[in-house]
mmCIF file of C-alpha atoms in Angstrom:
data_model
loop_
_atom_site.group_PDB
_atom_site.id
_atom_site.type_symbol
_atom_site.label_atom_id
_atom_site.label_comp_id
_atom_site.label_asym_id
_atom_site.label_seq_id
_atom_site.Cartn_x
_atom_site.Cartn_y
_atom_site.Cartn_z
ATOM 1 C CA MET L 666 20.628 -21.686 33.435
ATOM 2 C CA ARG L 667 21.254 -18.219 31.741
ATOM 3 C CA ARG L 668 22.806 -15.850 34.267
ATOM 4 C CA LEU L 669 21.566 -12.454 33.994
ATOM 5 C CA LEU L 670 22.824 -9.761 36.258
ATOM 6 C CA PHE L 671 20.376 -6.835 37.553
ATOM 7 C CA LEU L 672 18.579 -6.027 34.395
ATOM 8 C CA ASN L 673 17.301 -2.704 35.643
ATOM 9 C CA GLY L 674 20.946 -1.555 36.310
ATOM 10 C CA ILE L 675 21.976 -2.851 32.760
ATOM 11 C CA ARG L 676 19.061 -0.905 31.188
ATOM 12 C CA ALA L 677 20.008 2.168 33.241
ATOM 13 C CA PHE L 678 23.602 2.073 32.157
ATOM 14 C CA GLU L 679 22.764 1.438 28.474
ATOM 15 C CA ALA L 680 20.413 4.511 28.362
ATOM 16 C CA THR L 681 22.942 6.635 30.191
ATOM 17 C CA ALA L 682 25.732 5.546 27.768
ATOM 18 C CA ARG L 683 23.617 6.272 24.664
ATOM 19 C CA SER L 684 22.047 9.452 26.113
ATOM 20 C CA GLY L 685 25.208 10.785 27.624
ATOM 21 C CA SER L 686 23.795 11.758 31.099
ATOM 22 C CA PHE L 687 21.758 10.284 33.933
ATOM 23 C CA ALA L 688 19.143 13.136 33.502
ATOM 24 C CA ALA L 689 18.447 12.199 30.014
ATOM 25 C CA ALA L 690 18.301 8.481 30.674
ATOM 26 C CA GLY L 691 15.986 9.267 33.658
ATOM 27 C CA ILE L 692 13.626 10.995 31.120
ATOM 28 C CA GLU L 693 13.678 7.941 28.885
ATOM 29 C CA LEU L 694 13.132 5.478 31.683
ATOM 30 C CA ASN L 695 10.555 7.678 33.442
ATOM 31 C CA VAL L 696 12.671 7.808 36.866
ATOM 32 C CA SER L 697 14.722 10.389 38.439
ATOM 33 C CA ALA L 698 18.303 11.056 37.437
ATOM 34 C CA ALA L 699 19.404 9.973 41.037
ATOM 35 C CA ALA L 700 17.654 6.680 40.632
ATOM 36 C CA VAL L 701 19.397 6.059 37.384
ATOM 37 C CA SER L 702 22.846 6.971 39.005
ATOM 38 C CA ARG L 703 22.069 4.720 41.834
ATOM 39 C CA MET L 704 21.355 1.804 39.631
ATOM 40 C CA VAL L 705 24.320 2.293 37.538
ATOM 41 C CA GLN L 706 26.502 2.382 40.734
ATOM 42 C CA LEU L 707 24.977 -0.885 41.942
ATOM 43 C CA LEU L 708 25.581 -2.427 38.451
ATOM 44 C CA GLU L 709 29.146 -1.401 38.674
ATOM 45 C CA GLN L 710 29.513 -3.013 42.170
ATOM 46 C CA ARG L 711 27.975 -6.297 41.016
ATOM 47 C CA LEU L 712 30.218 -6.363 38.020
ATOM 48 C CA GLY L 713 33.186 -5.371 39.870
ATOM 49 C CA ILE L 714 34.321 -2.799 37.256
ATOM 50 C CA GLY L 715 33.985 0.827 36.629
ATOM 51 C CA LEU L 716 31.750 1.830 33.609
ATOM 52 C CA PHE L 717 31.905 5.658 33.963
ATOM 53 C CA GLU L 718 34.447 8.213 35.176
ATOM 54 C CA ARG L 719 32.314 10.687 37.001
ATOM 55 C CA LYS L 720 33.843 14.184 36.309
ATOM 56 C CA ALA L 721 32.743 17.612 37.459
ATOM 57 C CA ASN L 722 30.259 18.427 34.650
ATOM 58 C CA ARG L 723 30.131 15.060 32.617
ATOM 59 C CA LEU L 724 30.336 11.473 32.404
ATOM 60 C CA GLU L 725 33.032 9.619 30.500
ATOM 61 C CA MET L 726 32.748 5.917 29.721
ATOM 62 C CA THR L 727 35.513 3.783 30.595
ATOM 63 C CA ALA L 728 36.986 1.371 27.973
ATOM 64 C CA ALA L 729 34.905 -1.501 29.727
ATOM 65 C CA GLY L 730 31.817 0.846 29.515
ATOM 66 C CA ARG L 731 32.310 1.374 25.841
ATOM 67 C CA ALA L 732 32.629 -2.339 25.128
ATOM 68 C CA TYR L 733 29.673 -3.120 27.236
ATOM 69 C CA GLN L 734 27.464 -0.338 25.505
ATOM 70 C CA SER L 735 28.534 -1.380 22.142
ATOM 71 C CA GLY L 736 27.148 -4.750 22.714
ATOM 72 C CA LEU L 737 24.127 -3.983 24.791
ATOM 73 C CA THR L 738 22.675 -1.326 22.461
ATOM 74 C CA PRO L 739 22.020 -3.834 19.581
ATOM 75 C CA ILE L 740 20.540 -6.423 22.002
ATOM 76 C CA PHE L 741 18.054 -3.824 23.297
ATOM 77 C CA ASP L 742 17.292 -2.640 19.605
ATOM 78 C CA ALA L 743 16.663 -6.416 18.707
ATOM 79 C CA LEU L 744 14.398 -6.923 21.822
ATOM 80 C CA ALA L 745 12.443 -3.767 20.893
ATOM 81 C CA SER L 746 12.136 -4.936 17.280
ATOM 82 C CA LEU L 747 11.079 -8.383 18.315
ATOM 83 C CA THR L 748 8.467 -6.990 20.684
ATOM 84 C CA ALA L 749 6.991 -4.811 18.103
ATOM 85 C CA GLN L 750 6.796 -7.846 15.703
ATOM 86 C CA VAL L 751 5.031 -10.101 18.216
ATOM 87 C CA THR L 752 2.570 -7.384 19.265
ATOM 88 C CA ALA L 753 1.866 -5.813 15.787
ATOM 89 C CA PRO L 754 -1.327 -7.027 13.982
ATOM 90 C CA SER L 755 -0.509 -10.259 11.817
ATOM 91 C CA ASN L 756 -1.244 -8.336 8.530
ATOM 92 C CA LEU L 757 0.629 -5.153 9.251
ATOM 93 C CA ARG L 758 4.184 -4.837 7.729
ATOM 94 C CA VAL L 759 6.140 -1.729 8.441
ATOM 95 C CA LEU L 760 9.309 -0.565 7.072
ATOM 96 C CA THR L 761 10.971 2.682 8.633
ATOM 97 C CA ILE L 762 13.620 4.231 6.744
ATOM 98 C CA GLY L 763 15.744 7.033 8.319
ATOM 99 C CA VAL L 764 16.683 9.460 5.668
ATOM 100 C CA GLY L 765 17.698 13.228 5.286
ATOM 101 C CA PRO L 766 14.963 15.482 3.837
ATOM 102 C CA THR L 767 16.880 16.432 0.710
ATOM 103 C CA PHE L 768 17.671 12.737 -0.189
ATOM 104 C CA ALA L 769 14.073 11.935 0.652
ATOM 105 C CA MET L 770 12.729 14.627 -1.798
ATOM 106 C CA ARG L 771 15.196 14.654 -4.553
ATOM 107 C CA TRP L 772 15.807 10.824 -4.837
ATOM 108 C CA LEU L 773 13.825 8.454 -2.648
ATOM 109 C CA ILE L 774 10.384 9.826 -2.930
ATOM 110 C CA PRO L 775 10.284 10.109 -6.764
ATOM 111 C CA ARG L 776 11.204 6.454 -6.901
ATOM 112 C CA LEU L 777 9.080 5.111 -4.173
ATOM 113 C CA GLY L 778 6.128 4.316 -6.228
ATOM 114 C CA ASP L 779 8.046 1.643 -7.923
ATOM 115 C CA PHE L 780 8.875 -0.066 -4.638
ATOM 116 C CA GLN L 781 5.281 0.147 -3.649
ATOM 117 C CA LYS L 782 4.082 -1.428 -6.889
ATOM 118 C CA HIS L 783 6.392 -4.328 -6.141
ATOM 119 C CA GLN L 784 5.587 -4.468 -2.300
ATOM 120 C CA PRO L 785 2.138 -3.024 -1.758
ATOM 121 C CA ASP L 786 1.627 -4.758 1.462
ATOM 122 C CA ILE L 787 4.512 -2.837 3.117
ATOM 123 C CA ASP L 788 3.656 0.292 5.046
ATOM 124 C CA VAL L 789 6.804 2.563 4.208
ATOM 125 C CA ARG L 790 7.407 5.369 6.870
ATOM 126 C CA MET L 791 10.084 7.910 6.832
ATOM 127 C CA ALA L 792 11.957 9.381 9.684
ATOM 128 C CA THR L 793 13.715 12.545 8.114
ATOM 129 C CA GLY L 794 16.427 14.457 9.785
ATOM 130 C CA GLY L 795 19.954 15.984 9.321
ATOM 131 C CA ALA L 796 23.065 14.026 9.040
ATOM 132 C CA ALA L 797 23.650 14.392 12.730
ATOM 133 C CA VAL L 798 20.419 12.605 13.749
ATOM 134 C CA PRO L 799 21.332 9.458 15.582
ATOM 135 C CA PHE L 800 20.125 6.058 14.154
ATOM 136 C CA GLY L 801 16.597 5.443 15.499
ATOM 137 C CA GLU L 802 15.795 2.477 17.454
ATOM 138 C CA ASP L 803 12.840 1.929 15.617
ATOM 139 C CA TRP L 804 14.222 2.384 11.990
ATOM 140 C CA SER L 805 14.356 -0.706 9.737
ATOM 141 C CA CYS L 806 17.370 0.877 7.854
ATOM 142 C CA GLY L 807 18.777 4.300 7.050
ATOM 143 C CA ILE L 808 20.646 6.081 4.321
ATOM 144 C CA LYS L 809 23.748 8.093 5.277
ATOM 145 C CA LEU L 810 26.413 10.079 3.499
ATOM 146 C CA GLY L 811 29.870 9.427 4.979
ATOM 147 C CA THR L 812 32.929 7.088 4.929
ATOM 148 C CA GLY L 813 31.029 3.936 5.748
ATOM 149 C CA GLU L 814 32.093 3.753 9.500
ATOM 150 C CA TRP L 815 29.268 3.783 11.738
ATOM 151 C CA PRO L 816 29.802 1.868 15.143
ATOM 152 C CA GLY L 817 26.991 -0.844 15.480
ATOM 153 C CA LEU L 818 25.703 -0.579 11.957
ATOM 154 C CA LEU L 819 26.379 -2.455 8.712
ATOM 155 C CA ALA L 820 26.864 -0.147 5.755
ATOM 156 C CA GLU L 821 26.520 -1.033 2.063
ATOM 157 C CA PRO L 822 27.446 1.595 -0.551
ATOM 158 C CA LEU L 823 24.823 3.021 -2.931
ATOM 159 C CA PHE L 824 26.302 5.772 -4.646
ATOM 160 C CA ALA L 825 29.476 8.160 -5.015
ATOM 161 C CA ALA L 826 28.936 11.545 -3.994
ATOM 162 C CA ASP L 827 30.395 13.743 -6.877
ATOM 163 C CA LEU L 828 30.310 17.443 -6.743
ATOM 164 C CA LEU L 829 29.601 19.760 -9.859
ATOM 165 C CA PRO L 830 28.230 23.328 -10.156
ATOM 166 C CA VAL L 831 24.592 23.520 -11.444
ATOM 167 C CA CYS L 832 22.332 26.304 -12.266
ATOM 168 C CA ALA L 833 19.188 27.388 -14.299
ATOM 169 C CA PRO L 834 19.542 27.128 -17.960
ATOM 170 C CA ARG L 835 19.342 30.952 -18.521
ATOM 171 C CA LEU L 836 22.116 31.570 -16.235
ATOM 172 C CA ALA L 837 24.302 28.695 -17.785
ATOM 173 C CA SER L 838 24.485 30.547 -20.959
ATOM 174 C CA GLN L 839 26.534 33.340 -19.370
ATOM 175 C CA LEU L 840 29.270 30.779 -18.152
ATOM 176 C CA LYS L 841 31.686 29.829 -20.664
ATOM 177 C CA ARG L 842 34.568 28.951 -18.349
ATOM 178 C CA PRO L 843 35.067 28.434 -14.549
ATOM 179 C CA GLY L 844 36.649 31.932 -14.331
ATOM 180 C CA ASP L 845 33.170 33.506 -15.189
ATOM 181 C CA LEU L 846 32.069 32.262 -11.706
ATOM 182 C CA LYS L 847 33.525 35.455 -10.218
ATOM 183 C CA GLY L 848 30.402 37.247 -11.119
ATOM 184 C CA PRO L 849 27.320 35.131 -10.194
ATOM 185 C CA ALA L 850 26.294 34.301 -6.637
ATOM 186 C CA LEU L 851 27.730 30.828 -5.534
ATOM 187 C CA LEU L 852 25.110 29.365 -3.241
ATOM 188 C CA ARG L 853 26.384 27.691 -0.216
ATOM 189 C CA VAL L 854 25.261 24.862 2.093
ATOM 190 C CA ALA L 855 25.951 25.576 5.882
ATOM 191 C CA HIS L 856 26.994 21.962 6.699
ATOM 192 C CA SER L 857 29.234 21.404 3.852
ATOM 193 C CA PRO L 858 31.510 24.534 3.786
ATOM 194 C CA ASP L 859 34.382 22.745 1.789
ATOM 195 C CA ASP L 860 32.410 21.840 -1.246
ATOM 196 C CA TRP L 861 33.018 24.890 -3.195
ATOM 197 C CA PRO L 862 36.667 25.410 -2.109
ATOM 198 C CA MET L 863 37.302 21.575 -3.223
ATOM 199 C CA TRP L 864 35.778 22.106 -6.739
ATOM 200 C CA LEU L 865 37.422 25.525 -7.241
ATOM 201 C CA LYS L 866 40.646 24.160 -6.342
ATOM 202 C CA ALA L 867 40.397 21.299 -9.014
ATOM 203 C CA ALA L 868 39.156 24.064 -11.413
ATOM 204 C CA GLY L 869 42.420 25.936 -10.883
ATOM 205 C CA LEU L 870 40.760 28.714 -8.864
ATOM 206 C CA PRO L 871 41.893 28.381 -5.291
ATOM 207 C CA ARG L 872 41.718 31.967 -4.604
ATOM 208 C CA LEU L 873 38.107 32.487 -5.482
ATOM 209 C CA THR L 874 35.683 32.458 -2.750
ATOM 210 C CA ALA L 875 31.959 31.481 -2.633
ATOM 211 C CA ARG L 876 30.157 34.623 -1.106
ATOM 212 C CA GLY L 877 26.571 33.886 -2.129
ATOM 213 C CA PRO L 878 23.635 33.144 0.032
ATOM 214 C CA GLU L 879 24.019 30.249 2.645
ATOM 215 C CA PHE L 880 21.329 27.581 3.095
ATOM 216 C CA GLN L 881 20.888 24.894 5.681
ATOM 217 C CA TYR L 882 20.218 22.028 3.301
ATOM 218 C CA TYR L 883 21.321 21.110 -0.102
ATOM 219 C CA GLY L 884 17.767 21.002 -1.182
ATOM 220 C CA HIS L 885 17.265 24.712 -0.348
ATOM 221 C CA ALA L 886 20.277 25.638 -2.203
ATOM 222 C CA LEU L 887 19.198 23.633 -5.411
ATOM 223 C CA GLN L 888 15.727 25.346 -5.174
ATOM 224 C CA ALA L 889 17.304 28.733 -5.272
ATOM 225 C CA ALA L 890 19.462 27.525 -8.255
ATOM 226 C CA LEU L 891 16.267 26.424 -10.066
ATOM 227 C CA ASP L 892 14.792 29.882 -9.299
ATOM 228 C CA GLY L 893 17.696 31.606 -10.921
ATOM 229 C CA LEU L 894 19.082 33.030 -7.695
ATOM 230 C CA GLY L 895 22.712 31.710 -8.319
ATOM 231 C CA ILE L 896 24.864 28.578 -8.901
ATOM 232 C CA ALA L 897 24.612 25.780 -6.472
ATOM 233 C CA MET L 898 27.202 23.168 -5.862
ATOM 234 C CA GLY L 899 25.293 20.149 -6.889
ATOM 235 C CA ILE L 900 25.913 16.656 -5.162
ATOM 236 C CA ARG L 901 24.922 13.410 -6.846
ATOM 237 C CA PRO L 902 22.299 11.894 -6.839
ATOM 238 C CA TYR L 903 20.396 15.047 -5.837
ATOM 239 C CA ILE L 904 20.976 16.667 -9.180
ATOM 240 C CA ASP L 905 20.628 13.696 -11.511
ATOM 241 C CA ASP L 906 16.765 14.038 -12.277
ATOM 242 C CA ASP L 907 16.864 17.659 -12.685
ATOM 243 C CA LEU L 908 19.965 17.487 -14.989
ATOM 244 C CA ALA L 909 18.229 14.859 -17.077
ATOM 245 C CA ALA L 910 14.972 16.832 -17.319
ATOM 246 C CA GLY L 911 16.892 20.110 -18.167
ATOM 247 C CA ARG L 912 15.669 21.941 -15.365
ATOM 248 C CA LEU L 913 19.183 22.306 -14.196
ATOM 249 C CA VAL L 914 22.299 22.599 -16.209
ATOM 250 C CA ALA L 915 25.939 21.595 -15.456
ATOM 251 C CA PRO L 916 27.901 24.427 -17.353
ATOM 252 C CA PHE L 917 31.222 22.879 -16.811
ATOM 253 C CA GLU L 918 32.384 19.419 -17.370
ATOM 254 C CA LEU L 919 34.595 18.982 -14.290
ATOM 255 C CA SER L 920 33.235 17.028 -11.382
ATOM 256 C CA VAL L 921 35.107 16.131 -8.225
ATOM 257 C CA PRO L 922 34.646 13.208 -5.768
ATOM 258 C CA LYS L 923 33.508 14.642 -2.428
ATOM 259 C CA GLY L 924 35.410 11.781 -0.556
ATOM 260 C CA MET L 925 32.276 10.218 0.736
ATOM 261 C CA ARG L 926 29.638 8.109 -0.426
ATOM 262 C CA TRP L 927 25.955 7.417 0.329
ATOM 263 C CA TYR L 928 25.302 4.111 2.122
ATOM 264 C CA LEU L 929 22.495 2.012 3.219
ATOM 265 C CA VAL L 930 23.061 1.357 6.843
ATOM 266 C CA TYR L 931 20.979 -1.191 9.254
ATOM 267 C CA ARG L 932 21.516 -3.267 12.300
ATOM 268 C CA ASN L 933 22.856 -6.740 11.894
ATOM 269 C CA TYR L 934 19.663 -8.279 13.200
ATOM 270 C CA ARG L 935 17.562 -6.656 10.423
ATOM 271 C CA ALA L 936 19.510 -8.444 7.777
ATOM 272 C CA ASP L 937 17.045 -11.484 7.502
ATOM 273 C CA HIS L 938 13.943 -9.407 7.972
ATOM 274 C CA ARG L 939 11.739 -10.001 4.873
ATOM 275 C CA ASP L 940 10.655 -6.386 4.473
ATOM 276 C CA PHE L 941 13.968 -4.957 4.913
ATOM 277 C CA THR L 942 15.320 -7.505 2.490
ATOM 278 C CA ALA L 943 12.796 -6.498 -0.024
ATOM 279 C CA PHE L 944 13.802 -2.911 0.386
ATOM 280 C CA ARG L 945 17.387 -3.766 0.243
ATOM 281 C CA ARG L 946 17.063 -5.617 -3.049
ATOM 282 C CA TRP L 947 14.935 -2.890 -4.619
ATOM 283 C CA ILE L 948 17.298 0.211 -3.550
ATOM 284 C CA MET L 949 20.550 -1.621 -4.733
ATOM 285 C CA ARG L 950 18.912 -2.137 -8.129
ATOM 286 C CA ALA L 951 17.532 1.446 -8.238
ATOM 287 C CA ALA L 952 20.817 2.854 -7.178
ATOM 288 C CA ALA L 953 22.659 1.033 -9.989
ATOM 289 C CA ALA L 954 20.092 2.109 -12.556
ATOM 290 C CA PRO L 955 21.337 4.924 -15.002
ATOM 291 C CA THR L 956 19.384 8.168 -14.890
ATOM 292 C CA HIS L 957 17.010 8.450 -17.724
ATOM 293 C CA GLY L 958 17.946 10.943 -20.280
ATOM 294 C CA LYS L 959 21.243 12.869 -20.838
ATOM 295 C CA THR L 960 22.632 15.880 -18.849
ATOM 296 C CA PRO L 961 23.529 19.046 -20.893
ATOM 297 C CA ARG L 962 27.242 18.146 -20.767
ATOM 298 C CA GLU L 963 28.566 14.711 -19.795
ATOM 299 C CA SER L 964 30.662 15.075 -16.615
ATOM 300 C CA ARG L 965 34.404 13.825 -16.466
ATOM 301 C CA ARG L 966 35.593 12.777 -13.002
ATOM 302 C CA ALA L 967 38.703 14.470 -11.513
ATOM 303 C CA GLU L 968 40.754 11.666 -10.184
ATOM 304 C CA THR L 969 42.595 13.679 -7.619
ATOM 305 C CA VAL L 970 43.672 13.527 -4.047
ATOM 306 C CA PHE L 971 39.926 14.306 -3.160
ATOM 307 C CA ARG L 972 39.175 10.684 -3.622
ATOM 308 C CA LYS L 973 39.551 8.573 -0.413
#
């Protein structure tokens, strides 16, 4: 017989480990923080090992706790997914994609009609958030920018994340060489403060500082560039469609790799789900397809130490 120890305690531990506190786990499980703490203590007693070190104002997982949680969370995710599949109407096919708002608006949504044309029976839902949003338990997959290392997730590369300045065509006519950037506003993105210094260093202008307006998301900065407010540091593939259409111009040929890539990320147990498999095939083809049209200037890559 399968030996399962104290499932309530296991559930309480997993929720605490994932959320970081007994109080947060209690809200999720609809019980008090004290009840969660007690269930975790009972679990530790039954296992004969410590899962948390209880410090003055925080919990810290032990090595055993980290190992246990890394195995438990995918199991609970798989159980939730299985339950949703069993209880869902037989004709309902749902694909939930976790994606940042700028990626959704500037790349995924303009192409989503093609996926729906091939898979009209799949109900596509988007869960948008910033890069810091954790991978949702109900997500079929996600699209993330990073180094490809996310514990508990499989990651397949989609695009390189190359950087190059972009602006409205009427502003581009004033820019003949990188040194001309001393005049116009250089639009910044709050969560990516190294983009402009990285590019300016590669362009031989390490002392030039970007001092233009700062925005929360790349999408905001790119819209400001479209409206002629200044020059944004573009990141691929956000800028590809606008460059191809001539709405934005890359005034200089130099592009530099950001040192990260875009990845399709998902839980291992999703790999054989038919709706995810269909989306995975589609997005891999879409990511490999060249952008239609030509950019005003063909970018050359800077093979520098910025590549990881």
